[in-house]
Amino acid sequence: MKLTHTTFFNGYRNIYGKLNQTQVSGLDNLLTAIELDADVSDLRWAAYMLATVKHECADTYQPITERGAKSYFNKYETGTALGKQLGNTVKGDGYLYRGRGFVQITGRANYQSLGTKLGLSGDEDLVLHPDNALQPQIAYRILSYGMRNGSFTGKKLADYVNAKGADYKQARRIINGLDKADLIQGYATNFEAVLTSSLAG
């Protein structure tokens, strides 16, 4: 899909107002990544991905790290129920593999699994270098692959956005149950309109 970025930004500002440089840079990178992503040919998928990032990254459109004091992440430590669920096996894993990215992957097992599925090795390895999940290009690949393949909750984009229609509310189940589903549905509807008007050619 080819997009006219200027048209997109004009449409976005008409709905949400001014953007700072961090937001412009983040959105520009996301639009470019979507344009280059052969696996995202449905504009509505792109709309829902952008809506998700808008919410998950607090309007920054930049990959972020899960917030909280170091002690907050003790709940993910080895020996805890959450830690076991997340595949944390070494003391310190709870903090080391805290949430990062556009959709915050959490836990050694998720870093390992997504890194393997995306073919990330060497300097890009997510287990050896978990901060790589904060690099915009890698964060986008995690977002796209995970949302398309159901890597986060078992639910995927095609379950809710397909030839039958776009259920942007239920699509929240791809990431986090129905938490803030109505809000994100509204974002996705707006992004669909803005992206449609921005299609080039």
C-alpha atoms as a PDB file:
ATOM      1  CA  MET A   1       0.000   0.000   0.000  1.00  0.00           C
ATOM      2  CA  LYS A   2       1.326   3.445  -0.917  1.00  0.00           C
ATOM      3  CA  LEU A   3       0.403   6.446   1.208  1.00  0.00           C
ATOM      4  CA  THR A   4       0.749  10.197   0.796  1.00  0.00           C
ATOM      5  CA  HIS A   5       2.202  11.140   4.171  1.00  0.00           C
ATOM      6  CA  THR A   6       1.339  14.836   3.934  1.00  0.00           C
ATOM      7  CA  THR A   7      -2.328  14.000   3.372  1.00  0.00           C
ATOM      8  CA  PHE A   8      -2.219  11.592   6.297  1.00  0.00           C
ATOM      9  CA  PHE A   9      -0.757  14.173   8.664  1.00  0.00           C
ATOM     10  CA  ASN A  10      -3.261  16.817   7.571  1.00  0.00           C
ATOM     11  CA  GLY A  11      -6.110  14.381   8.195  1.00  0.00           C
ATOM     12  CA  TYR A  12      -4.670  13.335  11.546  1.00  0.00           C
ATOM     13  CA  ARG A  13      -4.296  16.945  12.720  1.00  0.00           C
ATOM     14  CA  ASN A  14      -7.870  17.720  11.679  1.00  0.00           C
ATOM     15  CA  ILE A  15      -9.047  15.071  14.157  1.00  0.00           C
ATOM     16  CA  TYR A  16      -6.487  15.127  16.962  1.00  0.00           C
ATOM     17  CA  GLY A  17      -4.805  18.520  16.708  1.00  0.00           C
ATOM     18  CA  LYS A  18      -1.133  19.455  16.743  1.00  0.00           C
ATOM     19  CA  LEU A  19       1.687  16.920  16.737  1.00  0.00           C
ATOM     20  CA  ASN A  20       5.113  17.375  18.280  1.00  0.00           C
ATOM     21  CA  GLN A  21       8.287  16.276  16.487  1.00  0.00           C
ATOM     22  CA  THR A  22       8.505  12.983  18.392  1.00  0.00           C
ATOM     23  CA  GLN A  23       4.984  12.075  17.292  1.00  0.00           C
ATOM     24  CA  VAL A  24       5.615  13.118  13.674  1.00  0.00           C
ATOM     25  CA  SER A  25       8.811  11.066  13.535  1.00  0.00           C
ATOM     26  CA  GLY A  26       7.144   8.029  15.096  1.00  0.00           C
ATOM     27  CA  LEU A  27       4.096   8.154  12.845  1.00  0.00           C
ATOM     28  CA  ASP A  28       6.222   8.730   9.757  1.00  0.00           C
ATOM     29  CA  ASN A  29       8.317   5.651  10.604  1.00  0.00           C
ATOM     30  CA  LEU A  30       5.161   3.583  11.194  1.00  0.00           C
ATOM     31  CA  LEU A  31       3.598   4.669   7.895  1.00  0.00           C
ATOM     32  CA  THR A  32       6.789   3.783   6.019  1.00  0.00           C
ATOM     33  CA  ALA A  33       6.959   0.391   7.742  1.00  0.00           C
ATOM     34  CA  ILE A  34       3.334  -0.311   6.817  1.00  0.00           C
ATOM     35  CA  GLU A  35       4.002   0.674   3.189  1.00  0.00           C
ATOM     36  CA  LEU A  36       6.918  -1.789   3.063  1.00  0.00           C
ATOM     37  CA  ASP A  37       5.040  -4.585   4.851  1.00  0.00           C
ATOM     38  CA  ALA A  38       3.802  -6.984   2.160  1.00  0.00           C
ATOM     39  CA  ASP A  39       1.841  -8.895   4.808  1.00  0.00           C
ATOM     40  CA  VAL A  40      -0.363  -5.885   5.594  1.00  0.00           C
ATOM     41  CA  SER A  41      -2.417  -5.298   2.460  1.00  0.00           C
ATOM     42  CA  ASP A  42      -5.726  -4.579   4.211  1.00  0.00           C
ATOM     43  CA  LEU A  43      -5.891  -0.882   5.058  1.00  0.00           C
ATOM     44  CA  ARG A  44      -8.159  -1.719   8.005  1.00  0.00           C
ATOM     45  CA  TRP A  45      -5.404  -3.871   9.532  1.00  0.00           C
ATOM     46  CA  ALA A  46      -3.083  -0.868   9.298  1.00  0.00           C
ATOM     47  CA  ALA A  47      -5.755   1.305  10.920  1.00  0.00           C
ATOM     48  CA  TYR A  48      -6.121  -1.072  13.845  1.00  0.00           C
ATOM     49  CA  MET A  49      -2.359  -1.417  14.261  1.00  0.00           C
ATOM     50  CA  LEU A  50      -1.968   2.369  14.422  1.00  0.00           C
ATOM     51  CA  ALA A  51      -4.884   2.624  16.861  1.00  0.00           C
ATOM     52  CA  THR A  52      -3.203   0.043  19.087  1.00  0.00           C
ATOM     53  CA  VAL A  53       0.106   1.920  19.050  1.00  0.00           C
ATOM     54  CA  LYS A  54      -1.656   5.216  19.801  1.00  0.00           C
ATOM     55  CA  HIS A  55      -3.095   3.687  22.962  1.00  0.00           C
ATOM     56  CA  GLU A  56      -0.255   1.390  24.063  1.00  0.00           C
ATOM     57  CA  CYS A  57       2.459   4.041  23.631  1.00  0.00           C
ATOM     58  CA  ALA A  58       0.500   6.932  25.167  1.00  0.00           C
ATOM     59  CA  ASP A  59       0.312   8.975  21.959  1.00  0.00           C
ATOM     60  CA  THR A  60       4.094   9.063  21.486  1.00  0.00           C
ATOM     61  CA  TYR A  61       4.145   6.637  18.515  1.00  0.00           C
ATOM     62  CA  GLN A  62       7.524   5.508  19.838  1.00  0.00           C
ATOM     63  CA  PRO A  63       8.349   2.086  21.334  1.00  0.00           C
ATOM     64  CA  ILE A  64       8.237   2.361  25.130  1.00  0.00           C
ATOM     65  CA  THR A  65       9.356   0.428  28.208  1.00  0.00           C
ATOM     66  CA  GLU A  66       6.862  -0.776  30.814  1.00  0.00           C
ATOM     67  CA  ARG A  67       6.836   1.770  33.604  1.00  0.00           C
ATOM     68  CA  GLY A  68       7.430   1.078  37.278  1.00  0.00           C
ATOM     69  CA  ALA A  69      10.121   0.934  39.953  1.00  0.00           C
ATOM     70  CA  LYS A  70      12.486  -2.037  39.757  1.00  0.00           C
ATOM     71  CA  SER A  71      10.642  -3.666  42.659  1.00  0.00           C
ATOM     72  CA  TYR A  72       7.393  -3.520  40.645  1.00  0.00           C
ATOM     73  CA  PHE A  73       8.760  -6.211  38.351  1.00  0.00           C
ATOM     74  CA  ASN A  74       9.251  -8.681  41.209  1.00  0.00           C
ATOM     75  CA  LYS A  75       5.796  -9.974  40.288  1.00  0.00           C
ATOM     76  CA  TYR A  76       7.391 -11.384  37.110  1.00  0.00           C
ATOM     77  CA  GLU A  77      10.302 -13.026  38.939  1.00  0.00           C
ATOM     78  CA  THR A  78      11.192 -16.699  38.844  1.00  0.00           C
ATOM     79  CA  GLY A  79       9.197 -18.669  41.373  1.00  0.00           C
ATOM     80  CA  THR A  80       6.077 -16.514  40.986  1.00  0.00           C
ATOM     81  CA  ALA A  81       3.004 -17.692  39.106  1.00  0.00           C
ATOM     82  CA  LEU A  82       3.393 -14.868  36.570  1.00  0.00           C
ATOM     83  CA  GLY A  83       7.110 -15.514  36.222  1.00  0.00           C
ATOM     84  CA  LYS A  84       6.515 -19.179  35.472  1.00  0.00           C
ATOM     85  CA  GLN A  85       3.819 -18.276  32.931  1.00  0.00           C
ATOM     86  CA  LEU A  86       6.240 -15.866  31.221  1.00  0.00           C
ATOM     87  CA  GLY A  87       9.070 -18.408  31.089  1.00  0.00           C
ATOM     88  CA  ASN A  88      11.343 -16.453  33.426  1.00  0.00           C
ATOM     89  CA  THR A  89      13.944 -18.929  34.657  1.00  0.00           C
ATOM     90  CA  VAL A  90      16.897 -16.863  35.919  1.00  0.00           C
ATOM     91  CA  LYS A  91      16.875 -14.508  38.899  1.00  0.00           C
ATOM     92  CA  GLY A  92      16.470 -10.978  37.533  1.00  0.00           C
ATOM     93  CA  ASP A  93      14.454 -12.068  34.470  1.00  0.00           C
ATOM     94  CA  GLY A  94      11.384 -10.240  35.777  1.00  0.00           C
ATOM     95  CA  TYR A  95      13.045  -6.860  35.338  1.00  0.00           C
ATOM     96  CA  LEU A  96      15.307  -7.807  32.418  1.00  0.00           C
ATOM     97  CA  TYR A  97      12.390  -9.016  30.295  1.00  0.00           C
ATOM     98  CA  ARG A  98       9.888  -6.341  31.305  1.00  0.00           C
ATOM     99  CA  GLY A  99       7.505  -4.977  28.682  1.00  0.00           C
ATOM    100  CA  ARG A 100       9.047  -3.211  25.695  1.00  0.00           C
ATOM    101  CA  GLY A 101       7.968  -2.120  22.239  1.00  0.00           C
ATOM    102  CA  PHE A 102       4.853  -0.819  20.513  1.00  0.00           C
ATOM    103  CA  VAL A 103       2.944  -3.664  22.159  1.00  0.00           C
ATOM    104  CA  GLN A 104       4.928  -4.508  25.222  1.00  0.00           C
ATOM    105  CA  ILE A 105       6.203  -8.054  25.025  1.00  0.00           C
ATOM    106  CA  THR A 106       6.983  -9.397  28.485  1.00  0.00           C
ATOM    107  CA  GLY A 107       8.932 -12.398  29.772  1.00  0.00           C
ATOM    108  CA  ARG A 108      11.902 -14.449  28.592  1.00  0.00           C
ATOM    109  CA  ALA A 109       9.683 -16.938  26.714  1.00  0.00           C
ATOM    110  CA  ASN A 110       8.034 -14.199  24.634  1.00  0.00           C
ATOM    111  CA  TYR A 111      11.344 -12.523  23.811  1.00  0.00           C
ATOM    112  CA  GLN A 112      12.730 -15.932  22.812  1.00  0.00           C
ATOM    113  CA  SER A 113       9.695 -16.975  20.769  1.00  0.00           C
ATOM    114  CA  LEU A 114       9.245 -13.743  18.823  1.00  0.00           C
ATOM    115  CA  GLY A 115      12.976 -13.362  18.253  1.00  0.00           C
ATOM    116  CA  THR A 116      13.101 -16.863  16.766  1.00  0.00           C
ATOM    117  CA  LYS A 117       9.998 -16.346  14.614  1.00  0.00           C
ATOM    118  CA  LEU A 118      11.415 -13.089  13.246  1.00  0.00           C
ATOM    119  CA  GLY A 119      14.846 -14.648  12.647  1.00  0.00           C
ATOM    120  CA  LEU A 120      16.598 -12.220  14.971  1.00  0.00           C
ATOM    121  CA  SER A 121      20.090 -13.404  15.889  1.00  0.00           C
ATOM    122  CA  GLY A 122      23.529 -12.057  16.694  1.00  0.00           C
ATOM    123  CA  ASP A 123      23.379  -8.369  17.565  1.00  0.00           C
ATOM    124  CA  GLU A 124      19.601  -8.386  16.961  1.00  0.00           C
ATOM    125  CA  ASP A 125      18.911 -11.303  19.346  1.00  0.00           C
ATOM    126  CA  LEU A 126      16.070 -10.358  21.708  1.00  0.00           C
ATOM    127  CA  VAL A 127      17.087 -12.656  24.572  1.00  0.00           C
ATOM    128  CA  LEU A 128      20.703 -11.455  24.649  1.00  0.00           C
ATOM    129  CA  HIS A 129      19.734  -7.846  23.895  1.00  0.00           C
ATOM    130  CA  PRO A 130      16.133  -7.266  25.087  1.00  0.00           C
ATOM    131  CA  ASP A 131      16.412  -3.500  24.458  1.00  0.00           C
ATOM    132  CA  ASN A 132      16.344  -4.356  20.747  1.00  0.00           C
ATOM    133  CA  ALA A 133      12.565  -4.513  21.172  1.00  0.00           C
ATOM    134  CA  LEU A 134      12.744  -0.718  21.507  1.00  0.00           C
ATOM    135  CA  GLN A 135      14.290  -0.233  18.061  1.00  0.00           C
ATOM    136  CA  PRO A 136      11.443   1.085  15.874  1.00  0.00           C
ATOM    137  CA  GLN A 137      12.079  -1.347  12.993  1.00  0.00           C
ATOM    138  CA  ILE A 138      12.173  -4.391  15.278  1.00  0.00           C
ATOM    139  CA  ALA A 139       9.273  -3.094  17.379  1.00  0.00           C
ATOM    140  CA  TYR A 140       7.214  -2.760  14.184  1.00  0.00           C
ATOM    141  CA  ARG A 141       8.070  -6.304  13.081  1.00  0.00           C
ATOM    142  CA  ILE A 142       6.966  -7.628  16.491  1.00  0.00           C
ATOM    143  CA  LEU A 143       3.735  -5.597  16.259  1.00  0.00           C
ATOM    144  CA  SER A 144       2.925  -6.747  12.726  1.00  0.00           C
ATOM    145  CA  TYR A 145       3.873 -10.395  13.143  1.00  0.00           C
ATOM    146  CA  GLY A 146       2.226 -10.709  16.542  1.00  0.00           C
ATOM    147  CA  MET A 147      -1.056  -9.078  15.546  1.00  0.00           C
ATOM    148  CA  ARG A 148      -1.293 -11.038  12.294  1.00  0.00           C
ATOM    149  CA  ASN A 149      -0.385 -14.395  13.812  1.00  0.00           C
ATOM    150  CA  GLY A 150      -2.022 -14.250  17.226  1.00  0.00           C
ATOM    151  CA  SER A 151       1.291 -14.285  19.097  1.00  0.00           C
ATOM    152  CA  PHE A 152       0.083 -12.167  22.017  1.00  0.00           C
ATOM    153  CA  THR A 153      -3.228 -13.748  23.093  1.00  0.00           C
ATOM    154  CA  GLY A 154      -3.998 -16.351  20.439  1.00  0.00           C
ATOM    155  CA  LYS A 155      -6.349 -13.902  18.649  1.00  0.00           C
ATOM    156  CA  LYS A 156      -5.298 -12.338  15.350  1.00  0.00           C
ATOM    157  CA  LEU A 157      -6.329  -9.524  13.005  1.00  0.00           C
ATOM    158  CA  ALA A 158      -8.046 -11.809  10.491  1.00  0.00           C
ATOM    159  CA  ASP A 159     -10.381 -13.036  13.256  1.00  0.00           C
ATOM    160  CA  TYR A 160     -11.984  -9.587  13.495  1.00  0.00           C
ATOM    161  CA  VAL A 161     -11.067  -7.662  10.341  1.00  0.00           C
ATOM    162  CA  ASN A 162     -11.865  -9.660   7.233  1.00  0.00           C
ATOM    163  CA  ALA A 163     -14.202  -9.917   4.235  1.00  0.00           C
ATOM    164  CA  LYS A 164     -17.229  -9.914   6.557  1.00  0.00           C
ATOM    165  CA  GLY A 165     -16.339  -6.541   8.083  1.00  0.00           C
ATOM    166  CA  ALA A 166     -14.207  -4.853  10.718  1.00  0.00           C
ATOM    167  CA  ASP A 167     -15.073  -5.466  14.365  1.00  0.00           C
ATOM    168  CA  TYR A 168     -12.637  -2.990  15.863  1.00  0.00           C
ATOM    169  CA  LYS A 169     -14.108  -3.376  19.339  1.00  0.00           C
ATOM    170  CA  GLN A 170     -13.626  -7.145  19.614  1.00  0.00           C
ATOM    171  CA  ALA A 171     -10.235  -6.831  17.902  1.00  0.00           C
ATOM    172  CA  ARG A 172      -8.895  -5.542  21.211  1.00  0.00           C
ATOM    173  CA  ARG A 173      -8.764  -9.224  22.230  1.00  0.00           C
ATOM    174  CA  ILE A 174      -5.628  -9.484  20.055  1.00  0.00           C
ATOM    175  CA  ILE A 175      -3.763  -7.517  22.739  1.00  0.00           C
ATOM    176  CA  ASN A 176      -5.612  -7.268  26.046  1.00  0.00           C
ATOM    177  CA  GLY A 177      -9.153  -8.601  26.441  1.00  0.00           C
ATOM    178  CA  LEU A 178     -11.621  -5.749  26.049  1.00  0.00           C
ATOM    179  CA  ASP A 179      -9.559  -3.224  28.029  1.00  0.00           C
ATOM    180  CA  LYS A 180     -10.276   0.251  26.545  1.00  0.00           C
ATOM    181  CA  ALA A 181     -11.899  -1.489  23.558  1.00  0.00           C
ATOM    182  CA  ASP A 182     -14.376   1.318  22.823  1.00  0.00           C
ATOM    183  CA  LEU A 183     -11.660   3.981  22.930  1.00  0.00           C
ATOM    184  CA  ILE A 184      -9.390   2.059  20.571  1.00  0.00           C
ATOM    185  CA  GLN A 185     -12.317   1.258  18.281  1.00  0.00           C
ATOM    186  CA  GLY A 186     -12.796   5.012  17.881  1.00  0.00           C
ATOM    187  CA  TYR A 187      -9.129   5.498  17.070  1.00  0.00           C
ATOM    188  CA  ALA A 188      -9.241   2.718  14.471  1.00  0.00           C
ATOM    189  CA  THR A 189     -12.317   4.176  12.782  1.00  0.00           C
ATOM    190  CA  ASN A 190     -10.565   7.543  12.523  1.00  0.00           C
ATOM    191  CA  PHE A 191      -7.354   5.984  11.230  1.00  0.00           C
ATOM    192  CA  GLU A 192      -9.293   4.033   8.604  1.00  0.00           C
ATOM    193  CA  ALA A 193     -10.796   7.284   7.301  1.00  0.00           C
ATOM    194  CA  VAL A 194      -7.460   9.124   7.317  1.00  0.00           C
ATOM    195  CA  LEU A 195      -5.603   6.243   5.659  1.00  0.00           C
ATOM    196  CA  THR A 196      -8.294   5.885   2.991  1.00  0.00           C
ATOM    197  CA  SER A 197      -7.965   9.559   2.092  1.00  0.00           C
ATOM    198  CA  SER A 198      -4.155   9.181   2.033  1.00  0.00           C
ATOM    199  CA  LEU A 199      -3.943   6.293  -0.418  1.00  0.00           C
ATOM    200  CA  ALA A 200      -1.691   7.232  -3.316  1.00  0.00           C
ATOM    201  CA  GLY A 201      -2.499   6.164  -6.834  1.00  0.00           C
END
